[in-house]
Every structure is written in structure tokens, then in C-alpha cells.
PDB file of C-alpha atoms in Angstrom:
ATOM      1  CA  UNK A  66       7.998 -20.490 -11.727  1.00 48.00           C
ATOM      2  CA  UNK A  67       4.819 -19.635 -12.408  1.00 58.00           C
ATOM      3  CA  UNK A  68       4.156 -16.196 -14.664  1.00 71.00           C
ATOM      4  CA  UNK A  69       0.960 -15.046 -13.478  1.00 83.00           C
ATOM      5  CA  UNK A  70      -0.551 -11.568 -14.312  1.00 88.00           C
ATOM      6  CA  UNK A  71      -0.418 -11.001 -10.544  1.00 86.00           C
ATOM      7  CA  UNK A  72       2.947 -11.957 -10.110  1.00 86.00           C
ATOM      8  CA  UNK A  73       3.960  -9.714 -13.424  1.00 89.00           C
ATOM      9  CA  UNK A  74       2.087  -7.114 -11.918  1.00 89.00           C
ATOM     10  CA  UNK A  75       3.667  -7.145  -8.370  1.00 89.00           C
ATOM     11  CA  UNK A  76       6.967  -6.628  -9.586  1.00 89.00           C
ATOM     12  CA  UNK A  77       6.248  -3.871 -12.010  1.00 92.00           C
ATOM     13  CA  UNK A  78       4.526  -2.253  -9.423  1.00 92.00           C
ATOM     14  CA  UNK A  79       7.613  -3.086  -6.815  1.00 93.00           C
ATOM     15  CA  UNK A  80      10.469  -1.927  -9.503  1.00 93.00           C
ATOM     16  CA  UNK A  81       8.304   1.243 -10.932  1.00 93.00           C
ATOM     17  CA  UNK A  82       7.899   1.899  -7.384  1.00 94.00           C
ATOM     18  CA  UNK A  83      11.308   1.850  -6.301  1.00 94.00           C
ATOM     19  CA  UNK A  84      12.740   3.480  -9.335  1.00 94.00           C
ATOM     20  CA  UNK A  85      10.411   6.499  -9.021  1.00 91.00           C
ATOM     21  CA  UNK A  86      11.658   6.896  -5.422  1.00 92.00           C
ATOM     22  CA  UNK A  87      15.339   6.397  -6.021  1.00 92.00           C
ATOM     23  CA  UNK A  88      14.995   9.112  -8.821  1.00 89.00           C
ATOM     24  CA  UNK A  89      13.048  11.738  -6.219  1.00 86.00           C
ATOM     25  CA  UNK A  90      15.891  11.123  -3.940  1.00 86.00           C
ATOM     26  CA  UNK A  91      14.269   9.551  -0.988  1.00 87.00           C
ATOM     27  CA  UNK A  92      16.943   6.820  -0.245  1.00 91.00           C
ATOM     28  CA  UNK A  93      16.284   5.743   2.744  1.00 93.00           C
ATOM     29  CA  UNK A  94      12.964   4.737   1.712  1.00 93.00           C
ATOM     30  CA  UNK A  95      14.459   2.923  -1.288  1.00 95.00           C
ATOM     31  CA  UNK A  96      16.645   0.857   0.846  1.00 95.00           C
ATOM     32  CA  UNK A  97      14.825   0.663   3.481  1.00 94.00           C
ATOM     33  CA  UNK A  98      12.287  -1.400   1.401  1.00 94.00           C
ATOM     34  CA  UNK A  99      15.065  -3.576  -0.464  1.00 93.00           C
ATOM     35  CA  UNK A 100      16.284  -4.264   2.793  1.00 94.00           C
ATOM     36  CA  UNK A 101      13.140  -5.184   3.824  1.00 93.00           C
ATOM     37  CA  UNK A 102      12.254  -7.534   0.716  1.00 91.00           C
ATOM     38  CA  UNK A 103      15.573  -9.146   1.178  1.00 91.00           C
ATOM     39  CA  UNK A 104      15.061  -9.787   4.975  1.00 91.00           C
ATOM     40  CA  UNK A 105      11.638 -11.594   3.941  1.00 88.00           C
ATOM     41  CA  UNK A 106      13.396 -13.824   1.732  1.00 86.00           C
ATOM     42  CA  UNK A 107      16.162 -14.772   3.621  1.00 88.00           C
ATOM     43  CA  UNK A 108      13.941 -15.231   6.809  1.00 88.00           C
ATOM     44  CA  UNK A 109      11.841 -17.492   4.637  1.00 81.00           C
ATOM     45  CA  UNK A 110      14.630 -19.438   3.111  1.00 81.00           C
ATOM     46  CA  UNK A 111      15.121 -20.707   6.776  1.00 81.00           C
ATOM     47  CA  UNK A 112      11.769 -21.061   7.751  1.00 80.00           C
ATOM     48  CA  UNK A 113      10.270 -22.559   4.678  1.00 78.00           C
ATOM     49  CA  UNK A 114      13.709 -24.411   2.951  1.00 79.00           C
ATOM     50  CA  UNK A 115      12.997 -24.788  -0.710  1.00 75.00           C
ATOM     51  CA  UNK A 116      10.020 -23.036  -0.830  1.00 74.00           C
ATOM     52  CA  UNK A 117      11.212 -19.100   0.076  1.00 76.00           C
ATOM     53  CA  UNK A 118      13.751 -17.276  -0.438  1.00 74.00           C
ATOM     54  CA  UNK A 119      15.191 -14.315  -2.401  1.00 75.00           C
ATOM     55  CA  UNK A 120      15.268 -16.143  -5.813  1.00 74.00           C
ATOM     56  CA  UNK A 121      11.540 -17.755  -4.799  1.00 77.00           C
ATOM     57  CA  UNK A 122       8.624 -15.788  -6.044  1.00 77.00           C
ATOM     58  CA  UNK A 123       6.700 -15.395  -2.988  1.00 77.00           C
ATOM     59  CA  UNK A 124       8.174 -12.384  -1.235  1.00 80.00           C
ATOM     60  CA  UNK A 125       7.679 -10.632  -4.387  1.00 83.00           C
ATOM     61  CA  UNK A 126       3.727 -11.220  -3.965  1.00 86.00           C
ATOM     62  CA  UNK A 127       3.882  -7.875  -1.487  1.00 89.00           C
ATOM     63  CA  UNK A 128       5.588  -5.652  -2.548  1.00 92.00           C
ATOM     64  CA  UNK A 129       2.816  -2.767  -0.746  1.00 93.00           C
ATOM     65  CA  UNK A 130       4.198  -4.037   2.743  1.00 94.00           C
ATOM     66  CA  UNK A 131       7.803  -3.104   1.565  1.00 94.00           C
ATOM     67  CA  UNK A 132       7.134   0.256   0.445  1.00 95.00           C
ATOM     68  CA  UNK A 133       4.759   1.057   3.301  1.00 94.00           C
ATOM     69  CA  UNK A 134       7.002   0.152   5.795  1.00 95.00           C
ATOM     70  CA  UNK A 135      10.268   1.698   4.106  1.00 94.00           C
ATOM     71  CA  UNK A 136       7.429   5.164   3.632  1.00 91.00           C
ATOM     72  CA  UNK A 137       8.245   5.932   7.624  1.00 90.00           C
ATOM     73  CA  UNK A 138      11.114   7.778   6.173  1.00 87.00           C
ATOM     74  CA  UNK A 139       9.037  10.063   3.756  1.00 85.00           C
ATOM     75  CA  UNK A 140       6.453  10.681   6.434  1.00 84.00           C
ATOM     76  CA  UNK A 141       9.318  11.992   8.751  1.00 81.00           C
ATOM     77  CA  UNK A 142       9.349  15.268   6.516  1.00 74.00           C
ATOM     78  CA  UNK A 143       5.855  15.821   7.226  1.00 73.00           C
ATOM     79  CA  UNK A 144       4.706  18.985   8.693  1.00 72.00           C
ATOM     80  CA  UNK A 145       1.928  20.657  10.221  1.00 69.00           C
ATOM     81  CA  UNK A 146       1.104  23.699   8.384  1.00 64.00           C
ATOM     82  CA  UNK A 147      -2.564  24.745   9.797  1.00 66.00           C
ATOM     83  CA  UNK A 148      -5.053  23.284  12.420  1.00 69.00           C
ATOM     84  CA  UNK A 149      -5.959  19.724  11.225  1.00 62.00           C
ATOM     85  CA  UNK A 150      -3.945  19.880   7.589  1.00 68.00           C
ATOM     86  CA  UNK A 151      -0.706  18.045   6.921  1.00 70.00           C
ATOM     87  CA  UNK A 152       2.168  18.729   4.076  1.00 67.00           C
ATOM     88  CA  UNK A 153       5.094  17.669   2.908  1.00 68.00           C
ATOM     89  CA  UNK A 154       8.057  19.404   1.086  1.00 63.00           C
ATOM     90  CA  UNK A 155       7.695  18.656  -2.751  1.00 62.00           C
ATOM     91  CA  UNK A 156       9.707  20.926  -5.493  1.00 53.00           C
ATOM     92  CA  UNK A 157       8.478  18.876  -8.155  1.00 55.00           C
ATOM     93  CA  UNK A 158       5.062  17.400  -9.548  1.00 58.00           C
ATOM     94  CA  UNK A 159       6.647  14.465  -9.810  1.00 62.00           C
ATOM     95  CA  UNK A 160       7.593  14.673  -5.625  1.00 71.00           C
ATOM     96  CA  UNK A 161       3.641  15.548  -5.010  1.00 77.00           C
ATOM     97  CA  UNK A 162       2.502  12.656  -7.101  1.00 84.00           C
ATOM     98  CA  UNK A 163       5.182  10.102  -4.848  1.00 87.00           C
ATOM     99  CA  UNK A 164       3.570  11.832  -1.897  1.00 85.00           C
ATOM    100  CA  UNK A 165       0.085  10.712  -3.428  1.00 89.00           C
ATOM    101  CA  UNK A 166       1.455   7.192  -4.173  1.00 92.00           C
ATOM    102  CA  UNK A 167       2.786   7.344  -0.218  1.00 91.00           C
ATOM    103  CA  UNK A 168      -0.225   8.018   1.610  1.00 92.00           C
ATOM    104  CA  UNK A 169      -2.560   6.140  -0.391  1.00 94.00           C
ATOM    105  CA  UNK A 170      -0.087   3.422   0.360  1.00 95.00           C
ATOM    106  CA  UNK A 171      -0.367   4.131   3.575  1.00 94.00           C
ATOM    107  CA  UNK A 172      -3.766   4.214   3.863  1.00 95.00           C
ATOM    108  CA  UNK A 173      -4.277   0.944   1.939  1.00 96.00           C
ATOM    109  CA  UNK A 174      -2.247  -0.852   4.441  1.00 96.00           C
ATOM    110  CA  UNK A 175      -3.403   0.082   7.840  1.00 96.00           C
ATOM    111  CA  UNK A 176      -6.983  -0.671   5.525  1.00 95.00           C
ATOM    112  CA  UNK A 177      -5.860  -4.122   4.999  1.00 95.00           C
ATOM    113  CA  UNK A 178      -4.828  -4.535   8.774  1.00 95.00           C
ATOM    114  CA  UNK A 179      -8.191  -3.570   9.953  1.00 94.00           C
ATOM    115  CA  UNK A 180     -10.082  -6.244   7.901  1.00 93.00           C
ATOM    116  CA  UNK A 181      -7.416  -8.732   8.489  1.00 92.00           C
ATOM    117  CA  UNK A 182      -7.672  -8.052  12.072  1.00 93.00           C
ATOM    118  CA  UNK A 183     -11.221  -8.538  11.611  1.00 89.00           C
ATOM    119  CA  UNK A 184     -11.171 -11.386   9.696  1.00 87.00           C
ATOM    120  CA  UNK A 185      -8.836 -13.155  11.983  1.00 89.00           C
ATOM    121  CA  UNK A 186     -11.751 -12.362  15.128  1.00 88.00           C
ATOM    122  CA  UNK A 187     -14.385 -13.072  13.062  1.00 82.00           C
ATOM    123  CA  UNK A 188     -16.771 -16.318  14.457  1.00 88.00           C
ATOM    124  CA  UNK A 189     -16.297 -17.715  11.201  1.00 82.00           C
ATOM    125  CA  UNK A 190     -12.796 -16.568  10.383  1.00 84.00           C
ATOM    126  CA  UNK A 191     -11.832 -20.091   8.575  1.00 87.00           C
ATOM    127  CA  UNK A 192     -14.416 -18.540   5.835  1.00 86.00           C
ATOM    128  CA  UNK A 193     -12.924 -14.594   5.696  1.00 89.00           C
ATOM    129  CA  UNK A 194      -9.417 -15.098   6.994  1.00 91.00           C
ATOM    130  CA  UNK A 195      -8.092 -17.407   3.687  1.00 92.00           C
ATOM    131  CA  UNK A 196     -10.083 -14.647   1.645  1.00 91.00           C
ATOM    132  CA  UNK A 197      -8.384 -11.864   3.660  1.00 93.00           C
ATOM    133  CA  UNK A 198      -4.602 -13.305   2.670  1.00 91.00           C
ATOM    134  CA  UNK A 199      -6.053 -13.844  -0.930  1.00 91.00           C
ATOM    135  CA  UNK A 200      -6.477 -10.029  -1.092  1.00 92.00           C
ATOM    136  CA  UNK A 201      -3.509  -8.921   0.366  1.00 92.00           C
ATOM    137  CA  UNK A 202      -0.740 -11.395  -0.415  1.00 89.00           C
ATOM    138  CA  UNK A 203      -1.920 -13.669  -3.834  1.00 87.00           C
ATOM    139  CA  UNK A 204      -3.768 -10.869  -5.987  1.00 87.00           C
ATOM    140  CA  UNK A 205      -1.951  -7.970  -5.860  1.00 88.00           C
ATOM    141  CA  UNK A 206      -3.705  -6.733  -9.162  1.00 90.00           C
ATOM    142  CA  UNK A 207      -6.717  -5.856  -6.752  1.00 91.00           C
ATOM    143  CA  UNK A 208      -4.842  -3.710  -4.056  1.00 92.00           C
ATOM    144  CA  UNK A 209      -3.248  -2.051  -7.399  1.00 92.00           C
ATOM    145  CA  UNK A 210      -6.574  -1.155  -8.356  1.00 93.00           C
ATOM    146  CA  UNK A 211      -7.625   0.402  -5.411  1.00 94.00           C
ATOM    147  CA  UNK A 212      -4.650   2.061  -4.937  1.00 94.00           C
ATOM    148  CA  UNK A 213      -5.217   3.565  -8.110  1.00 94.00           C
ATOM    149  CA  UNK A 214      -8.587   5.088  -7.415  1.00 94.00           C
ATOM    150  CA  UNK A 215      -7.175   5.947  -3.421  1.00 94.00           C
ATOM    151  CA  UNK A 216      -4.470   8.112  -5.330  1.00 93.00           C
ATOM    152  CA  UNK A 217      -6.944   9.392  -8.233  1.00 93.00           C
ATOM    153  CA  UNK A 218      -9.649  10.494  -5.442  1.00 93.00           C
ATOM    154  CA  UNK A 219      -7.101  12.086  -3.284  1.00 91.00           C
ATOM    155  CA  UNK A 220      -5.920  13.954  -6.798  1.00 90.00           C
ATOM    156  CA  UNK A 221      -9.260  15.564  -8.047  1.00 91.00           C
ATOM    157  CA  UNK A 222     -10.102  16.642  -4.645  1.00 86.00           C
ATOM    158  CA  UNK A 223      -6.938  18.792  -3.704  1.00 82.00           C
ATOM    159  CA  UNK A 224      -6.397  19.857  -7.477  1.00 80.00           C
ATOM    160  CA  UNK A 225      -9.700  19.880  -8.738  1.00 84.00           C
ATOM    161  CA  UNK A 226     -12.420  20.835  -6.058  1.00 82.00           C
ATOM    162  CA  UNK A 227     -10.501  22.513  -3.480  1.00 75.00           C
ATOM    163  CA  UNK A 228      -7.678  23.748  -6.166  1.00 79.00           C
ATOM    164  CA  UNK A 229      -5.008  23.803  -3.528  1.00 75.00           C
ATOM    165  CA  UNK A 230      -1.354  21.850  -3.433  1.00 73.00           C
ATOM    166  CA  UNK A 231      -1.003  18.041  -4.091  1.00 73.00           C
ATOM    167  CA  UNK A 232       1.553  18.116  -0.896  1.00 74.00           C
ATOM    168  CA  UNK A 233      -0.916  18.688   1.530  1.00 79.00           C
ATOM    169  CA  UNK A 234      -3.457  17.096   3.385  1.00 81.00           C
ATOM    170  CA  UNK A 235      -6.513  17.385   5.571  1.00 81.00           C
ATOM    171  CA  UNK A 236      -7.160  15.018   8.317  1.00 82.00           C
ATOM    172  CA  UNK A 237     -10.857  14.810   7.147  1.00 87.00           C
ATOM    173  CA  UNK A 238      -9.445  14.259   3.546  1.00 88.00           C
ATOM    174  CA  UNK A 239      -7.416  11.106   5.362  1.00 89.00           C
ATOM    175  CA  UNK A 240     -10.273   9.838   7.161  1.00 93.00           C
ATOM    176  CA  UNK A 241     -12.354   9.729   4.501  1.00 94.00           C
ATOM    177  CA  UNK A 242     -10.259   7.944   1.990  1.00 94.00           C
ATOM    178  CA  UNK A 243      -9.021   5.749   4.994  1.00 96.00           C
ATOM    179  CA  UNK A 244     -13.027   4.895   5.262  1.00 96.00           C
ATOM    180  CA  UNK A 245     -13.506   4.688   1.337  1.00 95.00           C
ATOM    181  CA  UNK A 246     -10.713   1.846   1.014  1.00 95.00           C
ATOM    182  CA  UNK A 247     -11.832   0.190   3.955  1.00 96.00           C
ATOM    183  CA  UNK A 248     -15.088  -0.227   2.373  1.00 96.00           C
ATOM    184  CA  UNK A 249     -13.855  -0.867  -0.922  1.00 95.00           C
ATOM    185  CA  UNK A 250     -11.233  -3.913   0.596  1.00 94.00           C
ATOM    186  CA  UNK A 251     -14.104  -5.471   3.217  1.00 93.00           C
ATOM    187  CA  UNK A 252     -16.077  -5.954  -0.468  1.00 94.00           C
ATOM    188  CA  UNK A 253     -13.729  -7.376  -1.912  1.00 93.00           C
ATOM    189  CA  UNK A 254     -12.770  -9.899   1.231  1.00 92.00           C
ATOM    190  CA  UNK A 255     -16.622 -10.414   1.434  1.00 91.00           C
ATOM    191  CA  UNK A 256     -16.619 -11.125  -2.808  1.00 93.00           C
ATOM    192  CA  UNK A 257     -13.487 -13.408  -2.653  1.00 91.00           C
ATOM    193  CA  UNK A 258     -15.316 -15.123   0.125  1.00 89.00           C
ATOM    194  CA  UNK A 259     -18.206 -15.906  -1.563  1.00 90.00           C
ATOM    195  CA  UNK A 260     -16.087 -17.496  -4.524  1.00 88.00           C
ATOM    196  CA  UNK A 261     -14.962 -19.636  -2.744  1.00 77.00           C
ATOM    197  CA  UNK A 262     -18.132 -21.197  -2.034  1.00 68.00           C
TER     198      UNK A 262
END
């Protein structure tokens, strides 16, 4: 097996990740998302013989579709608390900054399914749509990255300019990181694109 930073990187993220959310006691998101990793690999195992499988490195190359997917059961909590603003219950900091890690999750993924969506209908999709899987499935270092500045956006603006609670959200506020990472991810598709001649 090959040790790539990417690889090394995916499953710190995925075992960080799942530790953090085991310890804030969301457990059905926890094993809802080793469920899921295990499903992929045994599903592959058939498919691909050899190639996939649980023990096989691939399935741990997205580890964000996991942990999105197992999310539905923190977003569950979620309640309205005024006209267009969203919350969830958090005791803790470190249950606001999961909630941070959550929705810019979130928002990273249906991101990613817009441009691959895109990609895939694109005239020339044979050029974006292998640049497209690049970003989302072989370099998870990039989605990491934007993740990262997703979650540290989303951080200054509640604590910073509008000093209010980490646990809640605006639907403007979603939008417009929703639009930032779209942005963001289409320039990277378009960069990894152009590397590739």
C-alpha cells in the first residue's frame, strides 16, 4: 500500500473525526459512519475483487461522505429558534466546535455534488468530470483545506462580528458559506483541470 500524504491525511481526519464525536456523545453518528465505511468496503470487495475492500485503502480516500451522511443524526437536534436562524443544543465549546465541523461538512458536500453534477453535464465533461473525482475522492488534503477555512469563516463571524453563540445559525450565514465553498471547489475542479493538460 501506498503511504501518501493524502491517504495519511484521510484517515487522521476520519479517526480525529470519529473520536471527537464518540467523546461528545453523538453515537449514532459515530456508527452510523463506521457502518457506513464498512458497507463501502464490503460492497466493493464484491464489486471490485482484489482491489476493494475493508483492508484496501480506497474507501478510506472519503472519509467526508461517511461523516456527512452519518451527520443526519446531529442535524435531527436542530431547532428553530427565530425567523430564518437555526441552533443546536451544545453544553460544551467543544459540542459548538463539532457543530462547526458538522455543517461545514455539510456544506462541503452538497458543494461537491453541485460541481460534480455539473461536471458530469458539462459538454466537455471527459475534461472536468476526472478532475471533479480527483477533488473529491484522491486528494482529500484539498477538501481538508477548505473545510478548514468553511469552519474558520463560520467561527469569526458568529464569535467575532456578530458576538453571538457558535450553536446557531442564520440561513443567510448558510447560503453564503454554501456559495463561498462552491466557488472555492469549482476553482479548484477548474485548476486540477488545467493540470492535466
Amino acid at each position: 500500500m501506498m503511504w501518501s500524504v493524502d491517504f495519511i491525511a484521510a484517515v487522521v481526519y476520519f479517526a480525529a473525526a470519529l473520536l471527537w464525536i464518540f467523546r461528545a456523545g453523538y453515537l449514532q453518528w459515530f456508527w452510523c459512519s463506521v457502518a457506513l465505511w464498512l458497507a463501502a468496503g464490503i460492497l466493493g470487495s464484491h464489486l471490485l475483487p482484489g482491489m476493494w475492500g475493508v483492508g484496501h485503502a480506497g474507501p478510506l480516500f472519503v472519509p467526508h461522505l461517511y461523516l456527512t451522511l452519518g451527520s443526519v443524526f446531529f442535524f435531527v437536534n436542530w431547532k428553530r429558534v427565530a425567523k430564518g436562524r437555526f441552533a443546536y443544543d451544545s453544553a460544551t465549546k467543544s459540542g459548538e466546535y463539532l457543530g462547526l465541523f458538522a455543517v461545514s461538512n455539510l456544506l462541503m458536500t452538497l458543494s461537491a455534488a453541485l460541481t460534480g453534477w455539473l461536471a458530469w453535464h458539462s459538454p466537455v465533461w471527459p475534461f472536468f468530470f476526472p478532475a471533479w473525482l480527483e477533488f473529491y475522492a484522491l486528494q482529500p488534503l484539498y477538501w481538508l483545506a477548505i473545510q478548514s477555512v468553511l469552519a474558520a469563516v463560520f467561527y469569526v463571524h458568529r464569535q467575532t462580528v456578530m458576538r453571538q453563540p457558535l450553536s446557531q445559525f442564520s440561513g443567510k450565514q448558510l447560503f453564503a458559506g454554501y456559495l463561498m465553498v462552491w466557488l472555492i471547489q469549482c476553482w479548484q475542479i477548474l485548476a486540477l483541470a488545467a493540470a492535466r493538460g
